[in-house]
XYZ file of C-alpha atoms in Angstrom:
438
model
C -43.802 -78.074 -144.624
C -47.467 -77.485 -145.440
C -50.192 -78.603 -143.036
C -51.833 -81.839 -144.076
C -55.530 -81.601 -145.049
C -58.192 -84.296 -145.482
C -57.887 -86.060 -148.774
C -60.572 -85.356 -151.402
C -61.184 -89.072 -151.734
C -62.632 -89.525 -148.266
C -66.162 -90.801 -148.804
C -69.059 -92.666 -147.129
C -69.745 -96.174 -148.073
C -73.277 -97.630 -147.932
C -74.696 -100.942 -148.893
C -75.697 -99.399 -152.200
C -72.139 -98.266 -153.053
C -70.527 -94.815 -152.878
C -72.845 -92.245 -151.255
C -72.879 -88.577 -152.066
C -71.724 -86.516 -149.100
C -70.743 -82.948 -148.214
C -72.663 -79.808 -148.952
C -74.778 -78.425 -151.814
C -73.945 -75.398 -153.985
C -75.657 -72.102 -153.196
C -74.688 -70.487 -156.533
C -75.257 -71.476 -160.145
C -72.357 -72.570 -162.375
C -72.903 -69.332 -164.338
C -72.227 -67.355 -161.171
C -68.737 -68.831 -161.129
C -68.111 -68.163 -164.823
C -66.836 -65.151 -166.730
C -64.184 -62.452 -166.143
C -65.455 -61.628 -162.588
C -66.810 -64.837 -160.971
C -68.509 -64.772 -157.616
C -66.208 -66.187 -154.939
C -68.178 -66.886 -151.725
C -66.515 -67.660 -148.425
C -64.963 -71.140 -148.221
C -67.323 -73.824 -146.961
C -65.150 -76.426 -145.401
C -67.206 -79.403 -144.211
C -66.368 -82.413 -142.020
C -66.501 -84.546 -145.122
C -65.528 -83.246 -148.570
C -68.259 -83.111 -151.191
C -68.389 -86.316 -153.250
C -71.020 -86.586 -155.947
C -69.951 -88.989 -158.613
C -71.891 -89.460 -161.848
C -71.631 -93.241 -162.478
C -70.306 -93.906 -165.945
C -72.603 -96.071 -168.043
C -71.739 -95.152 -171.672
C -74.027 -94.344 -174.570
C -76.995 -96.502 -175.513
C -77.340 -97.732 -179.089
C -77.841 -94.716 -181.276
C -77.265 -92.299 -178.444
C -75.260 -89.078 -178.932
C -74.808 -85.668 -177.317
C -77.126 -82.709 -177.913
C -75.703 -80.288 -180.419
C -76.254 -76.530 -180.265
C -78.804 -74.976 -182.617
C -77.252 -74.538 -186.070
C -74.892 -77.472 -185.562
C -75.014 -81.277 -185.694
C -72.986 -84.075 -184.204
C -72.054 -87.535 -185.328
C -69.532 -90.194 -184.354
C -66.197 -89.841 -186.157
C -64.807 -93.027 -184.526
C -66.135 -95.587 -182.026
C -64.826 -98.487 -180.031
C -61.710 -96.723 -178.724
C -60.057 -97.437 -175.377
C -60.363 -94.387 -173.079
C -59.535 -91.729 -175.711
C -58.212 -88.627 -173.986
C -56.389 -86.271 -176.309
C -56.412 -85.416 -180.016
C -54.058 -84.003 -182.583
C -54.654 -83.433 -186.317
C -51.711 -83.891 -188.662
C -51.260 -81.652 -191.678
C -52.573 -84.363 -194.030
C -55.808 -84.601 -192.020
C -54.990 -87.804 -190.140
C -56.249 -87.691 -186.561
C -54.110 -88.901 -183.673
C -55.791 -90.146 -180.493
C -54.015 -90.740 -177.200
C -55.721 -93.788 -175.696
C -54.480 -93.338 -172.211
C -55.286 -93.428 -168.482
C -53.642 -93.186 -165.094
C -50.240 -94.826 -164.917
C -50.103 -98.235 -163.250
C -48.517 -98.086 -159.857
C -47.793 -100.379 -156.986
C -50.860 -101.050 -154.742
C -49.855 -99.857 -151.300
C -52.968 -101.428 -149.730
C -53.736 -98.140 -148.029
C -57.306 -96.902 -147.466
C -56.751 -93.854 -149.659
C -55.515 -95.937 -152.607
C -58.496 -98.211 -152.254
C -60.934 -95.285 -152.101
C -59.260 -93.594 -155.084
C -59.612 -96.738 -157.143
C -63.332 -96.975 -156.223
C -63.891 -93.320 -157.325
C -62.019 -93.852 -160.569
C -63.942 -97.000 -161.396
C -67.307 -95.413 -160.680
C -66.441 -92.389 -162.787
C -65.274 -94.469 -165.739
C -61.537 -94.071 -165.264
C -60.786 -97.405 -163.611
C -59.531 -99.139 -166.776
C -55.780 -99.893 -167.445
C -54.080 -97.469 -169.720
C -53.840 -98.609 -173.348
C -50.612 -96.610 -173.655
C -50.847 -96.012 -177.349
C -51.361 -93.395 -180.030
C -53.944 -94.469 -182.641
C -54.120 -92.953 -186.072
C -57.600 -92.393 -187.617
C -57.978 -91.720 -191.322
C -61.003 -90.367 -193.161
C -59.696 -90.716 -196.698
C -63.043 -90.192 -198.405
C -63.787 -87.107 -196.300
C -67.319 -88.228 -195.344
C -66.814 -87.329 -191.662
C -66.210 -90.904 -190.457
C -62.817 -92.499 -189.991
C -62.869 -95.704 -192.098
C -59.375 -96.868 -191.133
C -57.387 -96.934 -187.935
C -53.895 -98.102 -187.083
C -51.603 -98.133 -184.084
C -49.070 -95.411 -184.726
C -47.238 -95.846 -181.373
C -47.546 -98.350 -178.562
C -45.934 -99.297 -175.268
C -45.913 -95.680 -174.134
C -46.361 -94.562 -170.513
C -49.707 -92.796 -170.124
C -49.271 -90.574 -173.169
C -51.294 -87.387 -173.513
C -50.167 -84.295 -175.517
C -48.865 -84.522 -179.069
C -47.421 -81.994 -181.532
C -45.589 -82.211 -184.856
C -42.702 -79.918 -185.776
C -41.056 -80.581 -189.107
C -40.387 -84.317 -189.258
C -40.570 -84.889 -185.505
C -43.677 -85.941 -183.626
C -43.436 -84.992 -179.997
C -45.378 -87.006 -177.409
C -45.698 -86.081 -173.742
C -45.601 -89.267 -171.739
C -46.359 -88.913 -168.036
C -42.641 -88.688 -167.175
C -40.793 -87.784 -170.370
C -41.092 -85.665 -173.450
C -40.309 -87.895 -176.445
C -39.526 -87.088 -180.104
C -40.331 -89.636 -182.850
C -39.275 -89.468 -186.471
C -42.386 -89.033 -188.665
C -43.065 -88.999 -192.413
C -46.300 -87.680 -193.890
C -48.848 -90.456 -194.437
C -47.036 -92.879 -192.089
C -49.399 -95.182 -190.198
C -46.924 -96.818 -187.857
C -43.693 -95.612 -186.231
C -41.327 -98.361 -185.221
C -38.100 -96.406 -184.735
C -37.196 -95.556 -181.096
C -37.670 -92.020 -179.874
C -35.260 -89.437 -178.665
C -35.789 -88.402 -175.040
C -36.080 -84.639 -175.226
C -36.320 -84.095 -171.497
C -37.517 -85.774 -168.321
C -40.764 -84.541 -166.736
C -41.905 -84.788 -163.107
C -43.458 -88.205 -162.600
C -42.684 -90.815 -159.982
C -44.839 -93.087 -157.849
C -47.097 -90.394 -156.471
C -47.701 -88.441 -159.801
C -51.079 -87.123 -158.676
C -51.909 -85.149 -161.853
C -50.429 -87.471 -164.423
C -51.434 -85.766 -167.693
C -48.754 -83.839 -169.550
C -49.604 -81.734 -172.589
C -47.282 -80.252 -175.208
C -47.606 -77.489 -177.812
C -45.070 -75.912 -180.094
C -44.386 -72.207 -180.382
C -45.605 -70.530 -183.577
C -42.053 -70.547 -185.061
C -41.441 -74.166 -183.862
C -38.283 -73.363 -181.862
C -39.847 -73.938 -178.381
C -42.120 -76.530 -176.823
C -44.433 -75.807 -173.910
C -45.298 -78.603 -171.507
C -47.935 -78.586 -168.765
C -47.285 -80.359 -165.436
C -50.027 -80.576 -162.762
C -49.560 -80.505 -159.032
C -48.928 -83.545 -156.821
C -51.758 -82.691 -154.411
C -54.794 -80.602 -153.746
C -53.125 -77.789 -151.755
C -49.629 -79.046 -151.076
C -50.665 -81.549 -148.319
C -48.020 -84.005 -149.497
C -45.265 -81.521 -148.792
C -43.780 -78.976 -151.098
C -40.819 -81.252 -151.722
C -43.240 -83.335 -153.819
C -44.132 -80.275 -155.900
C -40.731 -79.493 -157.383
C -41.243 -78.565 -161.065
C -44.969 -79.094 -160.860
C -48.112 -76.896 -161.079
C -46.387 -75.197 -163.928
C -45.838 -74.755 -167.656
C -42.281 -75.487 -168.805
C -40.633 -73.980 -171.881
C -38.323 -76.501 -173.662
C -35.786 -75.528 -176.252
C -36.457 -77.874 -179.117
C -32.894 -78.097 -180.309
C -31.088 -78.593 -176.996
C -33.799 -80.053 -174.733
C -32.960 -77.484 -172.069
C -35.961 -76.217 -170.174
C -37.028 -73.363 -167.874
C -40.121 -72.558 -165.887
C -42.367 -70.416 -168.091
C -45.249 -69.957 -165.585
C -46.034 -71.408 -162.162
C -48.756 -71.558 -159.530
C -51.176 -73.299 -162.016
C -52.624 -76.225 -160.039
C -53.402 -78.452 -163.031
C -52.999 -76.911 -166.471
C -54.052 -79.074 -169.417
C -55.252 -77.651 -172.764
C -53.131 -75.014 -174.495
C -53.481 -73.032 -177.676
C -52.297 -69.773 -179.277
C -54.858 -66.995 -179.430
C -54.954 -65.999 -183.122
C -55.237 -62.201 -182.751
C -52.635 -61.465 -180.041
C -50.484 -64.643 -180.453
C -50.622 -65.202 -176.672
C -50.497 -68.686 -175.112
C -53.692 -69.636 -173.304
C -54.258 -72.642 -171.002
C -57.142 -74.355 -169.158
C -56.516 -74.947 -165.483
C -58.251 -77.154 -162.878
C -58.381 -75.453 -159.519
C -58.392 -76.785 -155.921
C -61.047 -78.788 -154.027
C -62.537 -79.309 -150.564
C -63.747 -75.763 -149.727
C -67.227 -76.183 -151.158
C -69.231 -76.804 -154.311
C -68.917 -73.129 -155.297
C -65.101 -72.901 -154.890
C -62.802 -72.701 -156.703
C -63.797 -72.000 -160.312
C -61.638 -73.621 -162.945
C -60.372 -71.067 -165.426
C -58.788 -70.316 -168.773
C -56.125 -67.669 -168.977
C -53.481 -66.125 -171.076
C -50.116 -67.096 -169.717
C -47.465 -64.513 -168.898
C -43.796 -65.413 -169.112
C -42.644 -65.680 -165.474
C -46.194 -65.316 -164.163
C -47.290 -66.852 -160.877
C -50.984 -67.763 -160.518
C -51.326 -68.429 -156.788
C -51.224 -72.146 -156.225
C -51.169 -73.391 -153.430
C -51.129 -70.236 -151.319
C -53.977 -68.381 -152.934
C -56.687 -68.777 -155.561
C -58.087 -66.517 -158.207
C -55.441 -63.994 -157.639
C -54.809 -63.075 -153.991
C -57.625 -64.917 -152.188
C -55.608 -66.655 -149.472
C -56.240 -70.378 -148.823
C -55.936 -70.575 -145.030
C -55.438 -74.338 -145.155
C -51.964 -73.815 -146.520
C -49.477 -73.218 -143.672
C -47.004 -71.633 -143.575
C -48.238 -68.981 -145.964
C -46.017 -66.957 -148.322
C -47.273 -63.318 -148.395
C -44.704 -62.340 -150.996
C -45.875 -65.029 -153.347
C -49.549 -64.131 -152.770
C -48.891 -60.500 -153.474
C -47.455 -61.470 -156.891
C -50.321 -63.824 -157.847
C -51.979 -62.943 -161.141
C -55.762 -62.927 -161.589
C -56.865 -65.431 -164.313
C -58.602 -63.975 -167.377
C -61.856 -65.988 -167.296
C -63.549 -68.477 -165.025
C -65.328 -71.539 -166.459
C -67.272 -72.720 -163.450
C -66.385 -74.546 -160.192
C -65.247 -78.112 -160.542
C -66.141 -78.372 -164.230
C -62.804 -80.131 -164.888
C -62.183 -78.006 -168.004
C -59.437 -79.864 -169.886
C -59.645 -79.452 -173.648
C -58.945 -76.061 -175.196
C -58.772 -74.912 -178.808
C -59.436 -71.623 -180.558
C -61.872 -71.556 -183.474
C -60.036 -71.363 -186.797
C -62.755 -69.400 -188.541
C -63.538 -72.283 -190.841
C -64.899 -74.951 -188.518
C -68.313 -73.710 -187.410
C -70.389 -70.775 -188.528
C -71.270 -67.772 -186.338
C -71.652 -67.548 -183.405
C -68.932 -70.167 -183.053
C -66.387 -68.674 -185.485
C -64.409 -66.373 -183.136
C -63.519 -67.699 -179.746
C -62.484 -70.719 -177.748
C -63.889 -74.263 -177.398
C -63.545 -75.931 -173.997
C -64.013 -79.622 -173.227
C -65.408 -79.953 -169.709
C -64.828 -83.416 -168.343
C -67.320 -82.889 -165.480
C -67.287 -82.779 -161.706
C -67.185 -85.576 -159.175
C -67.072 -83.287 -156.148
C -69.929 -80.768 -156.629
C -73.650 -80.937 -155.871
C -75.284 -80.481 -158.307
C -72.910 -81.639 -161.007
C -71.081 -79.146 -163.225
C -69.366 -79.520 -166.574
C -70.134 -82.584 -168.710
C -70.320 -80.503 -171.877
C -68.357 -78.687 -174.510
C -68.706 -74.889 -174.314
C -67.677 -71.947 -176.440
C -66.359 -68.617 -175.136
C -66.741 -65.812 -177.694
C -63.702 -63.547 -178.146
C -63.265 -60.071 -179.486
C -59.964 -58.291 -180.134
C -58.124 -61.239 -178.492
C -60.120 -61.206 -175.234
C -63.226 -63.064 -173.919
C -66.356 -61.191 -174.818
C -69.416 -62.963 -173.403
C -70.703 -65.850 -171.341
C -70.062 -69.534 -172.246
C -72.414 -71.072 -174.775
C -73.153 -74.792 -174.892
C -71.857 -76.537 -178.032
C -72.440 -80.126 -176.891
C -74.490 -81.175 -173.876
C -76.525 -84.181 -172.802
C -73.585 -86.164 -171.438
C -75.609 -86.846 -168.293
C -78.896 -88.738 -168.471
C -82.057 -87.935 -166.447
C -80.678 -90.058 -163.593
C -77.438 -88.077 -163.471
C -75.421 -90.957 -164.901
C -72.581 -90.231 -167.286
C -73.206 -91.374 -170.857
C -69.922 -89.756 -171.835
C -67.286 -87.319 -170.654
C -65.643 -84.871 -173.065
C -61.910 -84.276 -172.868
C -59.747 -83.067 -175.765
C -61.087 -80.796 -178.484
C -59.485 -79.895 -181.844
C -60.344 -78.441 -185.267
C -60.117 -81.121 -187.945
C -59.167 -78.707 -190.798
C -62.179 -79.880 -192.732
C -65.024 -77.887 -191.143
C -65.441 -80.047 -188.035
C -64.719 -79.851 -184.272
C -63.535 -83.205 -182.908
C -64.250 -84.107 -179.295
C -62.672 -87.021 -177.415
C -65.145 -88.838 -175.103
C -63.286 -91.120 -172.721
C -66.401 -92.735 -171.172
C -68.258 -93.152 -174.453
C -65.008 -94.390 -176.076
C -65.791 -92.304 -179.163
C -64.646 -89.262 -181.056
C -67.539 -86.909 -181.858
C -67.537 -84.552 -184.812
C -69.492 -81.340 -184.633
C -70.267 -79.493 -187.859
C -72.538 -76.717 -189.009
C -76.042 -78.035 -189.767
C -76.802 -78.293 -193.480
């Protein structure tokens, strides 16, 4: 049994609302980025750092700031908490309009505080539980039609098409729906491919899915049920992991573990390796621990909860497991502490011109527990010969205004096959499209 630790949602309340508390970063976000991030000593304070950027949405005509040589415009507006994106072979864009699963209100202080934090950060809305299809038939960069492809789901997130089956990762099951090209609504019931860890606690609820390059396997991300195992390791069975699912039989096995909260996944085009974006642990300071992107080794263990960034032991976790720590792999590339890096897609060589033609795009949802804020942008990591080769470069920024309020929060990112990068913004309720400037 692991020692219980203070919950990250403990906060101070003032007459004005939620007050920022905790400590302030001593390093820059860039110091915690790259292949060899700085990892200072843990800074555990009496109260965890809480620094929420209140969500206010975009003003009329507002939009993010695009990198030089690029431009951005709204592909679709008026969505309901759009989180994840998938582009079908015919160019139709699927959007998972989704949020935290509804659960029974226990009336406890932690539940109440968690709801307050979610509401202030823009995530306090009920889940729409649907997949919406957006179509840009005239190819002008704006979706002129939308339809509900699937509804009455359970906090859907990841999507992938293999043959005539559209796979959707609900929060507790992997589903397979029959699909025909051009279809705008699916009414036939799904096949349940496999159950996924869910339940009443279900701390990290998002589940992503990607198909192997030959389509025979499906890979599914499952986040942890806690920060560092404080709810007991019996609540972590099958979690903090990526599962490999045999598409034909539905049988699954652990592909990689020790990944606190993996989300985005994609195949690196040179080496063919699977990469994922992982959100690391909290409550040991604004500078720890950097989120990261990494190639994923079959059978690899990445440290959680016993250690971070390889074999840096987290002393809060008791009892420790020295054997597990000794086997912990060092991630390939840090993307800054508490940036909440979720979306991940490799450039396809056709979407944006150099310097954004070889590398990885990352959607950084943004921190709620770092002073000053980190994330709230889309960044690009250049690659060479299948490996990261440089510091992150901003692609979209300006999601925070001058008063540090959140105009938007980027999540999923995907190439649209027509020269654009699509970005889901779950506070702005829009899909942004980034293209090379003309």
